[in-house]
PDB file of C-alpha atoms in Angstrom:
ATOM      1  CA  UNK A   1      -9.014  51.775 175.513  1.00 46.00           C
ATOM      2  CA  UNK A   2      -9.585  53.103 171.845  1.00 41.00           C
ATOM      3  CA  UNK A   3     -11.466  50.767 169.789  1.00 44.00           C
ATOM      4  CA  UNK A   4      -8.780  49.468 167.097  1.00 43.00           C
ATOM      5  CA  UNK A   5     -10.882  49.724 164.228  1.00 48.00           C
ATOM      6  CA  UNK A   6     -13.049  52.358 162.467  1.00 54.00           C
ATOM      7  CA  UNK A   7     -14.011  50.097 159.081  1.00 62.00           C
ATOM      8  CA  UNK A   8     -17.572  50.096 157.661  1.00 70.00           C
ATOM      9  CA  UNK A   9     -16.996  46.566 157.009  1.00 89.00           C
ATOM     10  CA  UNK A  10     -17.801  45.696 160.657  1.00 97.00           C
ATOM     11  CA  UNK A  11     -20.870  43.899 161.514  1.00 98.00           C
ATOM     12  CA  UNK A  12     -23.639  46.513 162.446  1.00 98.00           C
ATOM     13  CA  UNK A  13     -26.482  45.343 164.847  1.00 98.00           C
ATOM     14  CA  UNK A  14     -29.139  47.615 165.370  1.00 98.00           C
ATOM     15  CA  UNK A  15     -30.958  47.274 169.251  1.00 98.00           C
ATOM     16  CA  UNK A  16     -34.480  48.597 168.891  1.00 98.00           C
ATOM     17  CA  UNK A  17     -36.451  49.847 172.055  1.00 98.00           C
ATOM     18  CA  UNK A  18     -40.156  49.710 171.913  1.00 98.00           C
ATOM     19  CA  UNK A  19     -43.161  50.514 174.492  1.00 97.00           C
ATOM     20  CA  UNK A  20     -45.097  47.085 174.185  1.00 97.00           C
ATOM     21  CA  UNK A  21     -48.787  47.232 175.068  1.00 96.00           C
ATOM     22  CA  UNK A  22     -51.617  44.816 175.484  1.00 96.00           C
ATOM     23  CA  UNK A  23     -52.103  44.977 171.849  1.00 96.00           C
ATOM     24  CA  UNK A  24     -50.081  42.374 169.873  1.00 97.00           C
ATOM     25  CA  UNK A  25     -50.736  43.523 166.683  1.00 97.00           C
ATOM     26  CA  UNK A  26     -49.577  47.238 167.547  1.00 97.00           C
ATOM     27  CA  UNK A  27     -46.630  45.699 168.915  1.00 98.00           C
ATOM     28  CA  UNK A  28     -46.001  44.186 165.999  1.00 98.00           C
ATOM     29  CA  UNK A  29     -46.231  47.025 163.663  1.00 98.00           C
ATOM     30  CA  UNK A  30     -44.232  49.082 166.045  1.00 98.00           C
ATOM     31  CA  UNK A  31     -41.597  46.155 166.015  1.00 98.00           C
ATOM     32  CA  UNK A  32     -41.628  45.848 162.216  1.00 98.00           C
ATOM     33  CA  UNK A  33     -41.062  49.625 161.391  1.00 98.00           C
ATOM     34  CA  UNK A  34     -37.743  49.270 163.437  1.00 98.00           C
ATOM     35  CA  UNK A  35     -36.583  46.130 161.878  1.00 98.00           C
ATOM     36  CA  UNK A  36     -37.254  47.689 158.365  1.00 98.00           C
ATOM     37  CA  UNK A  37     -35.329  50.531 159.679  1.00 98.00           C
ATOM     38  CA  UNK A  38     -32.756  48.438 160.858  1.00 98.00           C
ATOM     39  CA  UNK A  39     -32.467  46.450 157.773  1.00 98.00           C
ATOM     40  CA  UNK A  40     -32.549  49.823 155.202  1.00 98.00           C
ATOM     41  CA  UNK A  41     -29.566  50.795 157.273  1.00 98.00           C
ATOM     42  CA  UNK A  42     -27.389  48.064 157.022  1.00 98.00           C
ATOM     43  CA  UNK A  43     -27.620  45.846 160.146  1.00 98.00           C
ATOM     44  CA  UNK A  44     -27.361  41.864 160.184  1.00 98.00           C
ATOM     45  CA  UNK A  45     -28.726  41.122 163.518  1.00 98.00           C
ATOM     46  CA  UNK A  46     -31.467  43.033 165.141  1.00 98.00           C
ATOM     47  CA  UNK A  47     -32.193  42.948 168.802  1.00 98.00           C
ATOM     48  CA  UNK A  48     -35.390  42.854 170.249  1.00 98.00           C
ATOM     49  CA  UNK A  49     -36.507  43.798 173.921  1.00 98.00           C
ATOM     50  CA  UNK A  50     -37.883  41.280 176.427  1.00 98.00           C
ATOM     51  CA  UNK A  51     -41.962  41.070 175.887  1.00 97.00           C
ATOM     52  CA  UNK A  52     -41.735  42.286 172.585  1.00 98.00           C
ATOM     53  CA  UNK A  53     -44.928  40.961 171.975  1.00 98.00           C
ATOM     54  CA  UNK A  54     -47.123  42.191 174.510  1.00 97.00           C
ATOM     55  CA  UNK A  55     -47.060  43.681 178.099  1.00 95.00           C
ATOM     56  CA  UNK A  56     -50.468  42.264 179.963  1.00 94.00           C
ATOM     57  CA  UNK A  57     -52.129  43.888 182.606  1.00 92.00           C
ATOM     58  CA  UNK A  58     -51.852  40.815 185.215  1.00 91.00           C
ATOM     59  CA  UNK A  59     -51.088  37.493 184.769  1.00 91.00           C
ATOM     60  CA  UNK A  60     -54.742  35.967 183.523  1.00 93.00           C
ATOM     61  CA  UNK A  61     -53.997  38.506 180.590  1.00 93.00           C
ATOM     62  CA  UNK A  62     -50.654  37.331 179.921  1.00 95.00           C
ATOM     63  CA  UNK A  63     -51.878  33.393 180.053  1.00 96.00           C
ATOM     64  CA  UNK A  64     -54.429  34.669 177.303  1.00 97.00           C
ATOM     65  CA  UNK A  65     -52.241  36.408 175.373  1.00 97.00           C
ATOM     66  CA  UNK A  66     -49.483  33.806 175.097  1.00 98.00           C
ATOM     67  CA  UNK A  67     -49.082  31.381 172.239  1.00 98.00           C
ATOM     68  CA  UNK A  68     -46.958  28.579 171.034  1.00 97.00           C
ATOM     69  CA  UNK A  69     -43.528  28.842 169.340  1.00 97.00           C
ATOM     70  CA  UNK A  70     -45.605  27.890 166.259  1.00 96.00           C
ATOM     71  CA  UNK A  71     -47.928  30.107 166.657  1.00 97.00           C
ATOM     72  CA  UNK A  72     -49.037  33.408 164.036  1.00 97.00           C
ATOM     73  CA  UNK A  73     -46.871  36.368 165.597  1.00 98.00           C
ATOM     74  CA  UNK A  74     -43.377  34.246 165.633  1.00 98.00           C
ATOM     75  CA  UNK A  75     -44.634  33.071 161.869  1.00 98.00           C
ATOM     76  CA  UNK A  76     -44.790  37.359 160.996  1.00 98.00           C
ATOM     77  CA  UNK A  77     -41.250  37.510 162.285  1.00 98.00           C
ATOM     78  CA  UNK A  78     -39.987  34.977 160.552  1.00 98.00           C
ATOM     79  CA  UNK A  79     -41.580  36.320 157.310  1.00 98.00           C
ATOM     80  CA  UNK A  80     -40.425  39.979 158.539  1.00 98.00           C
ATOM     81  CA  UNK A  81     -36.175  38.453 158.984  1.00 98.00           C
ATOM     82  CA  UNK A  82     -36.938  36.886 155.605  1.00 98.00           C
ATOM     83  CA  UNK A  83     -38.259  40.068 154.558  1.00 98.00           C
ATOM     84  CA  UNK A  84     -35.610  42.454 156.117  1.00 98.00           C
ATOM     85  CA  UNK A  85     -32.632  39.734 155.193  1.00 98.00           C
ATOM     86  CA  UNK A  86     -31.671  39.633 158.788  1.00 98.00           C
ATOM     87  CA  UNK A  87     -31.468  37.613 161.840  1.00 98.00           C
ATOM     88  CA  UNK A  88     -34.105  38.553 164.679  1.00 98.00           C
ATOM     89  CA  UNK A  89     -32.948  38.363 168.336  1.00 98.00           C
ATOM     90  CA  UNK A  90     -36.842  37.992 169.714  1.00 98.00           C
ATOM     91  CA  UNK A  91     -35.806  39.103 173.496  1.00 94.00           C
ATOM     92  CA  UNK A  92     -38.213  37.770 175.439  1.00 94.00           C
ATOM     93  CA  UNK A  93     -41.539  35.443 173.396  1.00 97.00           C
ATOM     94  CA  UNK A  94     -44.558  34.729 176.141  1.00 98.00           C
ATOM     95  CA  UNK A  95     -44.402  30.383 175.006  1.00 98.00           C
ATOM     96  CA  UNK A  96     -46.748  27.537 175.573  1.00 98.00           C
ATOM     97  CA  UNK A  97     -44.318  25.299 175.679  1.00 96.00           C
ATOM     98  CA  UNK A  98     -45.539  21.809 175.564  1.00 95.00           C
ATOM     99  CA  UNK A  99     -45.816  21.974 179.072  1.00 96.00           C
ATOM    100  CA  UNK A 100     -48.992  24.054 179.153  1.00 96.00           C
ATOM    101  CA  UNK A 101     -51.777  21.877 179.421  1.00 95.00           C
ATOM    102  CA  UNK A 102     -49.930  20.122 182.901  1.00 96.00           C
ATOM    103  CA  UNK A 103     -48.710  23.581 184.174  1.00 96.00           C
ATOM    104  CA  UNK A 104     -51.264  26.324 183.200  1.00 96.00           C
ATOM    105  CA  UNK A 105     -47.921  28.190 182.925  1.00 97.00           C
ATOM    106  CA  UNK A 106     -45.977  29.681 179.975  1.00 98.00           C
ATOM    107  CA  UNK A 107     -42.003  30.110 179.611  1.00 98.00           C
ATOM    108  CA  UNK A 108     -40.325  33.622 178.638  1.00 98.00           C
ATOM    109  CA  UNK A 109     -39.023  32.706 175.780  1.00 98.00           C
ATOM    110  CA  UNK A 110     -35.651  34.479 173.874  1.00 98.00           C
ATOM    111  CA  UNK A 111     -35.872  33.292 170.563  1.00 98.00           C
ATOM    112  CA  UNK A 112     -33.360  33.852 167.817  1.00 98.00           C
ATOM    113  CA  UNK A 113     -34.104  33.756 164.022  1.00 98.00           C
ATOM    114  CA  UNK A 114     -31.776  33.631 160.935  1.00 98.00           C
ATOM    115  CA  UNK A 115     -32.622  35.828 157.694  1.00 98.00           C
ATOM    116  CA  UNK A 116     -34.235  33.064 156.222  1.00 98.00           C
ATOM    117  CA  UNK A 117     -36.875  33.019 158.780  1.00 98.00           C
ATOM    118  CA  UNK A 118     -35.491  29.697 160.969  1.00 98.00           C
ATOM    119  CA  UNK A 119     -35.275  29.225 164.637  1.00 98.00           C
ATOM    120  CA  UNK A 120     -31.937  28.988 165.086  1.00 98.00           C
ATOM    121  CA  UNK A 121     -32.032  28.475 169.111  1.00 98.00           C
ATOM    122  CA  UNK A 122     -34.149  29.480 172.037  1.00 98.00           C
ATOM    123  CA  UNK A 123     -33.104  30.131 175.402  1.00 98.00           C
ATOM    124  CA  UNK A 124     -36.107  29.842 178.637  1.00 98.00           C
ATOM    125  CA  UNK A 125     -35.399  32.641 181.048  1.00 98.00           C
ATOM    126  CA  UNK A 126     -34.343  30.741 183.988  1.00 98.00           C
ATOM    127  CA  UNK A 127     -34.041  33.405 186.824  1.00 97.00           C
ATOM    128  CA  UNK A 128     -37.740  34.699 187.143  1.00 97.00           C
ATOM    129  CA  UNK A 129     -38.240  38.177 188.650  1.00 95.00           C
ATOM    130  CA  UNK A 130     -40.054  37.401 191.843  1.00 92.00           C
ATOM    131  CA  UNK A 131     -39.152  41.173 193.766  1.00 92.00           C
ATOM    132  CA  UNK A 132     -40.669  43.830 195.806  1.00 89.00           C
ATOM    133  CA  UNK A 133     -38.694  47.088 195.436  1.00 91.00           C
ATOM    134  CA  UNK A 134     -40.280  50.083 196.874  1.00 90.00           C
ATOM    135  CA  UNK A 135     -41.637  52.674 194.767  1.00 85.00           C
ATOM    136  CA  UNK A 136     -41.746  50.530 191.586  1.00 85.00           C
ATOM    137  CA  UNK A 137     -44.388  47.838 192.586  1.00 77.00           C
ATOM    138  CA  UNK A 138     -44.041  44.490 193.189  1.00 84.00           C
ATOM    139  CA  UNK A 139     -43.320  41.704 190.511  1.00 85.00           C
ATOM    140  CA  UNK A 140     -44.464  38.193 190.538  1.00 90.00           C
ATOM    141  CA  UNK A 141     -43.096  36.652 187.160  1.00 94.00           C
ATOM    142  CA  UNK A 142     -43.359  33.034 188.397  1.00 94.00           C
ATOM    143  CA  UNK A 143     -47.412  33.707 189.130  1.00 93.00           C
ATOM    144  CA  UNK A 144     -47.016  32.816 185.609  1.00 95.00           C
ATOM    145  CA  UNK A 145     -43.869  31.789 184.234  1.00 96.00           C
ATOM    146  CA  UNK A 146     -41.872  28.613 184.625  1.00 97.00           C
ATOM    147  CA  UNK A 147     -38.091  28.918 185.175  1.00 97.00           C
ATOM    148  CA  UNK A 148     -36.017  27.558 182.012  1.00 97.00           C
ATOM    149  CA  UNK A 149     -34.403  24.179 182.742  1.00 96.00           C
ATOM    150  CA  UNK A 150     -31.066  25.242 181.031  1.00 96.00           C
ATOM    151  CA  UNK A 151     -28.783  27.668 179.547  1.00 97.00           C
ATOM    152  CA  UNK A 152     -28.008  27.670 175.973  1.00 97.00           C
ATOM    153  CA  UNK A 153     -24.882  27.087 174.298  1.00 97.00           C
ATOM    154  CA  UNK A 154     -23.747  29.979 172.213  1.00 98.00           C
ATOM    155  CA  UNK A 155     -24.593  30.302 168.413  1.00 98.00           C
ATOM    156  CA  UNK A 156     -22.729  32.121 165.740  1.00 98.00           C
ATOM    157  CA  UNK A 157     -24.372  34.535 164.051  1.00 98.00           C
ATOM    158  CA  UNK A 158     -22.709  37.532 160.948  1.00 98.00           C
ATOM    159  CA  UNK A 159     -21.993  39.517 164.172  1.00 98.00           C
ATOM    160  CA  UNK A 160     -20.371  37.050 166.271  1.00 98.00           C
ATOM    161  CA  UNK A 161     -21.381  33.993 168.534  1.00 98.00           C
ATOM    162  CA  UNK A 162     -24.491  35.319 170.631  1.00 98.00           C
ATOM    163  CA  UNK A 163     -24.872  33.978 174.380  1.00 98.00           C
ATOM    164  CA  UNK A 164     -28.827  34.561 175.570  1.00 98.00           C
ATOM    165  CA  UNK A 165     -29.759  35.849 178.496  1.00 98.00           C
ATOM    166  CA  UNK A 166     -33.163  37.798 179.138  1.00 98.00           C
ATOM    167  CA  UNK A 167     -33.367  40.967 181.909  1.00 97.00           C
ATOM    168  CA  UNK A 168     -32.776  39.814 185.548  1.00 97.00           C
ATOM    169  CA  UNK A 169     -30.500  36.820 184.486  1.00 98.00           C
ATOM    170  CA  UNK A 170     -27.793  40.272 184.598  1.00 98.00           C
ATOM    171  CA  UNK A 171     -27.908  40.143 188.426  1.00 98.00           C
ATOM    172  CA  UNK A 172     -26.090  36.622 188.037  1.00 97.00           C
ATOM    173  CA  UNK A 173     -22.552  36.707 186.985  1.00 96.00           C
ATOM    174  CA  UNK A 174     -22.343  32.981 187.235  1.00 95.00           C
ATOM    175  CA  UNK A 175     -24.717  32.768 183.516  1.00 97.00           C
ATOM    176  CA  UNK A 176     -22.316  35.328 181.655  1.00 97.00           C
ATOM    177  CA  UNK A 177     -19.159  33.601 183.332  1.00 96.00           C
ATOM    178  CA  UNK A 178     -20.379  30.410 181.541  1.00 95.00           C
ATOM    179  CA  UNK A 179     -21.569  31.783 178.576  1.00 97.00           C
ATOM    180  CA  UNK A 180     -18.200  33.722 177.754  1.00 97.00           C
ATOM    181  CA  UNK A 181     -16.392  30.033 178.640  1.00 94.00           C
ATOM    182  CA  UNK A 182     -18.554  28.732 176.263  1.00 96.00           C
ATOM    183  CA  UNK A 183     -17.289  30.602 173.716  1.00 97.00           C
ATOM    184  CA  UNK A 184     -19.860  34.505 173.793  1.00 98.00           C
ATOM    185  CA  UNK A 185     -18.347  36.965 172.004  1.00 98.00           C
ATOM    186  CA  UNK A 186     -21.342  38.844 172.110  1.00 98.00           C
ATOM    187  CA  UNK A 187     -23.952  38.440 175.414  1.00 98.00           C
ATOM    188  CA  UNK A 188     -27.604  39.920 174.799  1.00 98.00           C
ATOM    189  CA  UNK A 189     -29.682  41.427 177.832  1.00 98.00           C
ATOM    190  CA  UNK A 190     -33.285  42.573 176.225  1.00 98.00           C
ATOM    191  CA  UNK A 191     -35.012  43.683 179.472  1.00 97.00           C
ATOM    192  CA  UNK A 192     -38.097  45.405 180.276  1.00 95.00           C
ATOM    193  CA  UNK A 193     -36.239  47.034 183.547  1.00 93.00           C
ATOM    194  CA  UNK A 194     -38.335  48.745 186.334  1.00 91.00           C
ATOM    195  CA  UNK A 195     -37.852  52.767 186.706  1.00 90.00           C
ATOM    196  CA  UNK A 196     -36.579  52.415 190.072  1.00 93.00           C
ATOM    197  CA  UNK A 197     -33.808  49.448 189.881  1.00 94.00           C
ATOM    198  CA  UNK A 198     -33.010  51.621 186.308  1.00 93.00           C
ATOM    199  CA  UNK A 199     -31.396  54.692 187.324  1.00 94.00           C
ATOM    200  CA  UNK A 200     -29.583  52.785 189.838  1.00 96.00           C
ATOM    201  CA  UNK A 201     -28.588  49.290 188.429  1.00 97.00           C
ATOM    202  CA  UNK A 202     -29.176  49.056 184.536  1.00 97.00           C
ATOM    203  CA  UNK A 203     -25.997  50.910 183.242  1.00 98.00           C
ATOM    204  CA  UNK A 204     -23.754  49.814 185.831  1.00 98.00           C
ATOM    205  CA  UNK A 205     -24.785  45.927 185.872  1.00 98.00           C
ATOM    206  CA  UNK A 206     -24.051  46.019 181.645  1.00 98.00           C
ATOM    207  CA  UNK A 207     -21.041  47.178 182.165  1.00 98.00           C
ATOM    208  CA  UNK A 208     -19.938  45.268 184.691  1.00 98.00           C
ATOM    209  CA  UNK A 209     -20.994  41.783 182.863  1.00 98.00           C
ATOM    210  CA  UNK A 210     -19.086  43.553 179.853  1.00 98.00           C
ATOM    211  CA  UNK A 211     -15.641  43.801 181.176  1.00 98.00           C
ATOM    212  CA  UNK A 212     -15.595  40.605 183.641  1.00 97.00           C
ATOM    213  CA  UNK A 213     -16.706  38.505 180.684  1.00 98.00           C
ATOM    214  CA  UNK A 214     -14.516  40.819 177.877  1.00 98.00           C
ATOM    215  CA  UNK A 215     -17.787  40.215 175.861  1.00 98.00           C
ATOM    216  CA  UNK A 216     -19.786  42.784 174.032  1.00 99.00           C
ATOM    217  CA  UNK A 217     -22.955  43.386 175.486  1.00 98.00           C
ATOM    218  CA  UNK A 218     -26.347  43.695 173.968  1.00 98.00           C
ATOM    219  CA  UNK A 219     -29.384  45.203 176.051  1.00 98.00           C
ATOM    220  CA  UNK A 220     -32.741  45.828 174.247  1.00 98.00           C
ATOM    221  CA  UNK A 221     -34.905  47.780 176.598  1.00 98.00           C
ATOM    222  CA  UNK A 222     -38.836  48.226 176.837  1.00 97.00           C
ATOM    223  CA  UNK A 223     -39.332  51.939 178.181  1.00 96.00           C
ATOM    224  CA  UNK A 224     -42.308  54.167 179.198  1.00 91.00           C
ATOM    225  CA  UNK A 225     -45.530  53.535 179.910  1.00 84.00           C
ATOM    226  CA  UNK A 226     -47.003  50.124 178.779  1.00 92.00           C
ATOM    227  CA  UNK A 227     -50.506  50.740 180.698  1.00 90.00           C
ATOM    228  CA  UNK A 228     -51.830  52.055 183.929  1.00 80.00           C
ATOM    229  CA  UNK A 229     -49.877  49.684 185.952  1.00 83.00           C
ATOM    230  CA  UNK A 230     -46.549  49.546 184.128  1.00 88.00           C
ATOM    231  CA  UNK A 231     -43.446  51.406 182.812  1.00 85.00           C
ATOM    232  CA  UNK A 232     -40.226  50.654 181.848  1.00 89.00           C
ATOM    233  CA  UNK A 233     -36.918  52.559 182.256  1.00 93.00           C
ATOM    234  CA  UNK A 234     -35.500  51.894 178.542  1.00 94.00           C
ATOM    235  CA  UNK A 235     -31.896  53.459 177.749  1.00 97.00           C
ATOM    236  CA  UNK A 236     -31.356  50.697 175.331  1.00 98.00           C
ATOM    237  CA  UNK A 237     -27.405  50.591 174.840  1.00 98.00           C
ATOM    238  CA  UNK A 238     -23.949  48.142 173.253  1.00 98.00           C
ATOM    239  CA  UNK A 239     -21.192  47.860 175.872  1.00 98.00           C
ATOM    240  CA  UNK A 240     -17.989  47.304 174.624  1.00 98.00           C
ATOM    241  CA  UNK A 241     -15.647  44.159 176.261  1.00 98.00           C
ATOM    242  CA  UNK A 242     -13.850  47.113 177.565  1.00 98.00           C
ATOM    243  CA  UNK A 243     -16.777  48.415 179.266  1.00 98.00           C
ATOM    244  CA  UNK A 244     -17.468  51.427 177.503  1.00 98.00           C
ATOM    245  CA  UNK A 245     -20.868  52.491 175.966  1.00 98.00           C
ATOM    246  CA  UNK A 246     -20.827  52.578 172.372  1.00 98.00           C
ATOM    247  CA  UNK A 247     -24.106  53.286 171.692  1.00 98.00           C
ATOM    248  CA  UNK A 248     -27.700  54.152 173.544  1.00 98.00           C
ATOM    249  CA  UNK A 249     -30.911  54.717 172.206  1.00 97.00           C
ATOM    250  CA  UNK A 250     -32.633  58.349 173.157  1.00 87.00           C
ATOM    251  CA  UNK A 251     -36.020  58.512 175.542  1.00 87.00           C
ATOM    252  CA  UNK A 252     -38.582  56.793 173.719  1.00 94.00           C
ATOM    253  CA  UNK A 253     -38.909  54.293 170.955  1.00 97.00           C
ATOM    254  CA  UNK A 254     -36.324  53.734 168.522  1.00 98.00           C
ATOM    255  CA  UNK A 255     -33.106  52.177 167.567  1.00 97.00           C
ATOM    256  CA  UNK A 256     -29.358  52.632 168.121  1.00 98.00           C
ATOM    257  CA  UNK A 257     -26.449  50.731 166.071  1.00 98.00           C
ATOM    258  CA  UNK A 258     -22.835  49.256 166.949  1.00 98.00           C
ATOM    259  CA  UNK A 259     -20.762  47.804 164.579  1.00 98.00           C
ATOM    260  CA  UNK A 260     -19.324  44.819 166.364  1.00 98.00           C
ATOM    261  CA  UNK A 261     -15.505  44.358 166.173  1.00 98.00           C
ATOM    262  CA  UNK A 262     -14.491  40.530 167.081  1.00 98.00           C
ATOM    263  CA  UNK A 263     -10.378  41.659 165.660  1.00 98.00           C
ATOM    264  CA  UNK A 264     -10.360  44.468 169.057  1.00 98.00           C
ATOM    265  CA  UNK A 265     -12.438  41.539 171.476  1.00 98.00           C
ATOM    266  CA  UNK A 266      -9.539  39.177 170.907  1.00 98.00           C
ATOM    267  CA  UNK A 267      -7.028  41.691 171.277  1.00 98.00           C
ATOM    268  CA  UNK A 268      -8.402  42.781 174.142  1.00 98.00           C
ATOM    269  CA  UNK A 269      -8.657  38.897 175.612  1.00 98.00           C
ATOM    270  CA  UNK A 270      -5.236  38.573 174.964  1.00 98.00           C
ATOM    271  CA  UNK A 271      -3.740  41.780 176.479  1.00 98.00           C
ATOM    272  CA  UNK A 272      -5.601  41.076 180.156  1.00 97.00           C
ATOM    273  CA  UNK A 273      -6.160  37.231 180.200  1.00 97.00           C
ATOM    274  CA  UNK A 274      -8.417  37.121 182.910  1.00 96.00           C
ATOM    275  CA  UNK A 275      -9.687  33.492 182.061  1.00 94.00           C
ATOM    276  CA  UNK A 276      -6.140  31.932 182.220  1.00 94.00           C
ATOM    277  CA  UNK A 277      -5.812  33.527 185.627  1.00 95.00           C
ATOM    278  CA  UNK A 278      -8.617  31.945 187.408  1.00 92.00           C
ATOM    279  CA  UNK A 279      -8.496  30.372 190.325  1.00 92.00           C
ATOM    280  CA  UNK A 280     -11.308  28.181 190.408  1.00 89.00           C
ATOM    281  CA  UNK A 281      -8.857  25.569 193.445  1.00 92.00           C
ATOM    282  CA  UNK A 282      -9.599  28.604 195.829  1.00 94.00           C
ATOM    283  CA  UNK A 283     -13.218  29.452 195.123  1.00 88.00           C
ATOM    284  CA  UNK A 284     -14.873  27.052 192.640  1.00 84.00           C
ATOM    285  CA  UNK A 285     -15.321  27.159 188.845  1.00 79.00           C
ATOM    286  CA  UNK A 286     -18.203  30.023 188.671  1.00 71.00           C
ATOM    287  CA  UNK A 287     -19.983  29.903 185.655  1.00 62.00           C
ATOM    288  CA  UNK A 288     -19.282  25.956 184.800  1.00 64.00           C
ATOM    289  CA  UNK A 289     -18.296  25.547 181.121  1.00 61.00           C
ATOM    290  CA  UNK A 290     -21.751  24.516 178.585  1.00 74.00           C
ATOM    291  CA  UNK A 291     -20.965  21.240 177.940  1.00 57.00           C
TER     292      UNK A 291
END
């Protein structure tokens, strides 16, 4: 289906991909150059991977690393959206939440800013990535994560209203279900995906969530090598609510933008009205409204 509108007026979003290491303050710069990049080219909203701020080397590391939402790095982006004069998806923060002196555990954190700098909401990943694929090493994301206790209502934003979701909550259809009934015009998946479940599932998984939801779809990738242990598959891309890719980022770090067209969405939603024809009597209401 041909997108119904070419106008620059459109909001752009820019999805930056990034090869986060143990060094936070690299990260950072490497983040910051993309946002400014972002920003001199137009976008309102720029999206963020998952662990934007670091990649650790094993849990004890990533306990260390962590901080609190109030913390110095989210206090550099907030200076950096002010900066830039655009909102910050932050895909994927390592939080103490105020949990951590009980639990010893932190919470993976999607945080979004505003241009001035303001948490507007957070969202705590709550399907943890506790897998053993062959060939791609195992991962053990509860060793030190807690799960979220809740999803998060969507938020408008100058590009639409933003549903949060972080990497392996894709695999669940039931979270985008209730995040499109919600009201998502626009569902975000920053990931750090592994280089075996990439080739395979990535593409296929966005687009999928993408056309049963008739959302756009937002997936900020880590990619490469993050250390001797880790690498990422990357292929950062925007899927349109028809399913098609309208944009991908190239191997290795950098950005790719979308402008974001909310007039074709709600055509779209009106010419197959998959919502009205649900049938939750025969199987169950998947993806229960946010209240």
């Amino acid at each position: 289906m041909a997108v119904s509108s070419s106008s620059w007026e459109l909001p752009l979003v820019a999805v930056c991909q990034v090869t986060s290491t143990p060094d936070k303050q690299q990260n950072f710069k490497a983040c910051a150059e993309l946002v400014r990049e972002a920003a001199r080219l137009g976008a309102c909203l720029a999206f963020l991977p998952e662990a934007f701020d670091f990649i650790a080397r094993d849990p004890a590391e990533t306990l260390r690393l962590s901080e609190p939402l109030g913390g110095n790095l989210l206090g550099e982006y907030a200076q950096l959206a002010r900066e830039c004069g655009l909102w910050l998806s932050l895909g994927g923060f390592h939080e103490r939440g105020q949990d951590w002196e009980q639990t010893q555990k932190i919470y993976n954190c999607h945080v979004l800013l505003n241009s001035e700098g303001s948490v507007v909401t957070t969202y705590r990943k709550t399907h943890l990535c506790d897998v053993q694929v062959p060939g791609q090493g195992p991962m053990h994301e509860s060793n030190s994560t807690m799960p979220g206790p809740s999803l998060t209502t969507p938020v408008s934003t100058p590009a639409g209203k933003v549903g949060l979701a972080i990497c392996y909550d894709m695999r669940f259809p039931e979270l985008s279900l209730a995040l499109a009934q919600a009201g998502a015009e626009i569902l975000t998946y920053p990931s750090a995906f592994g280089t075996v479940t990439g080739p395979a599932h990535w593409e296929v998984l966005l687009r999928a969530r993408a056309i049963e939801t008739q959302c756009y779809v937002v997936a900020a990738a880590q990619c490469g090598c993050h250390h001797e242990k880790r690498a990422s598959y990357g292929h950062s891309m925007v899927v349109d609510p028809w399913g098609t890719v309208v944009a991908r980022c190239s191997e290795g770090p950098g950005l790719c933008l979308a402008r974001i067209d909310l007039s074709y969405l709600h055509q779209l939603r009106q010419h197959l009205p998959v919502f009205q024809h649900r049938r939750p009597d025969l199987y169950g209401n998947l993806g229960h409204p946010l209240s």
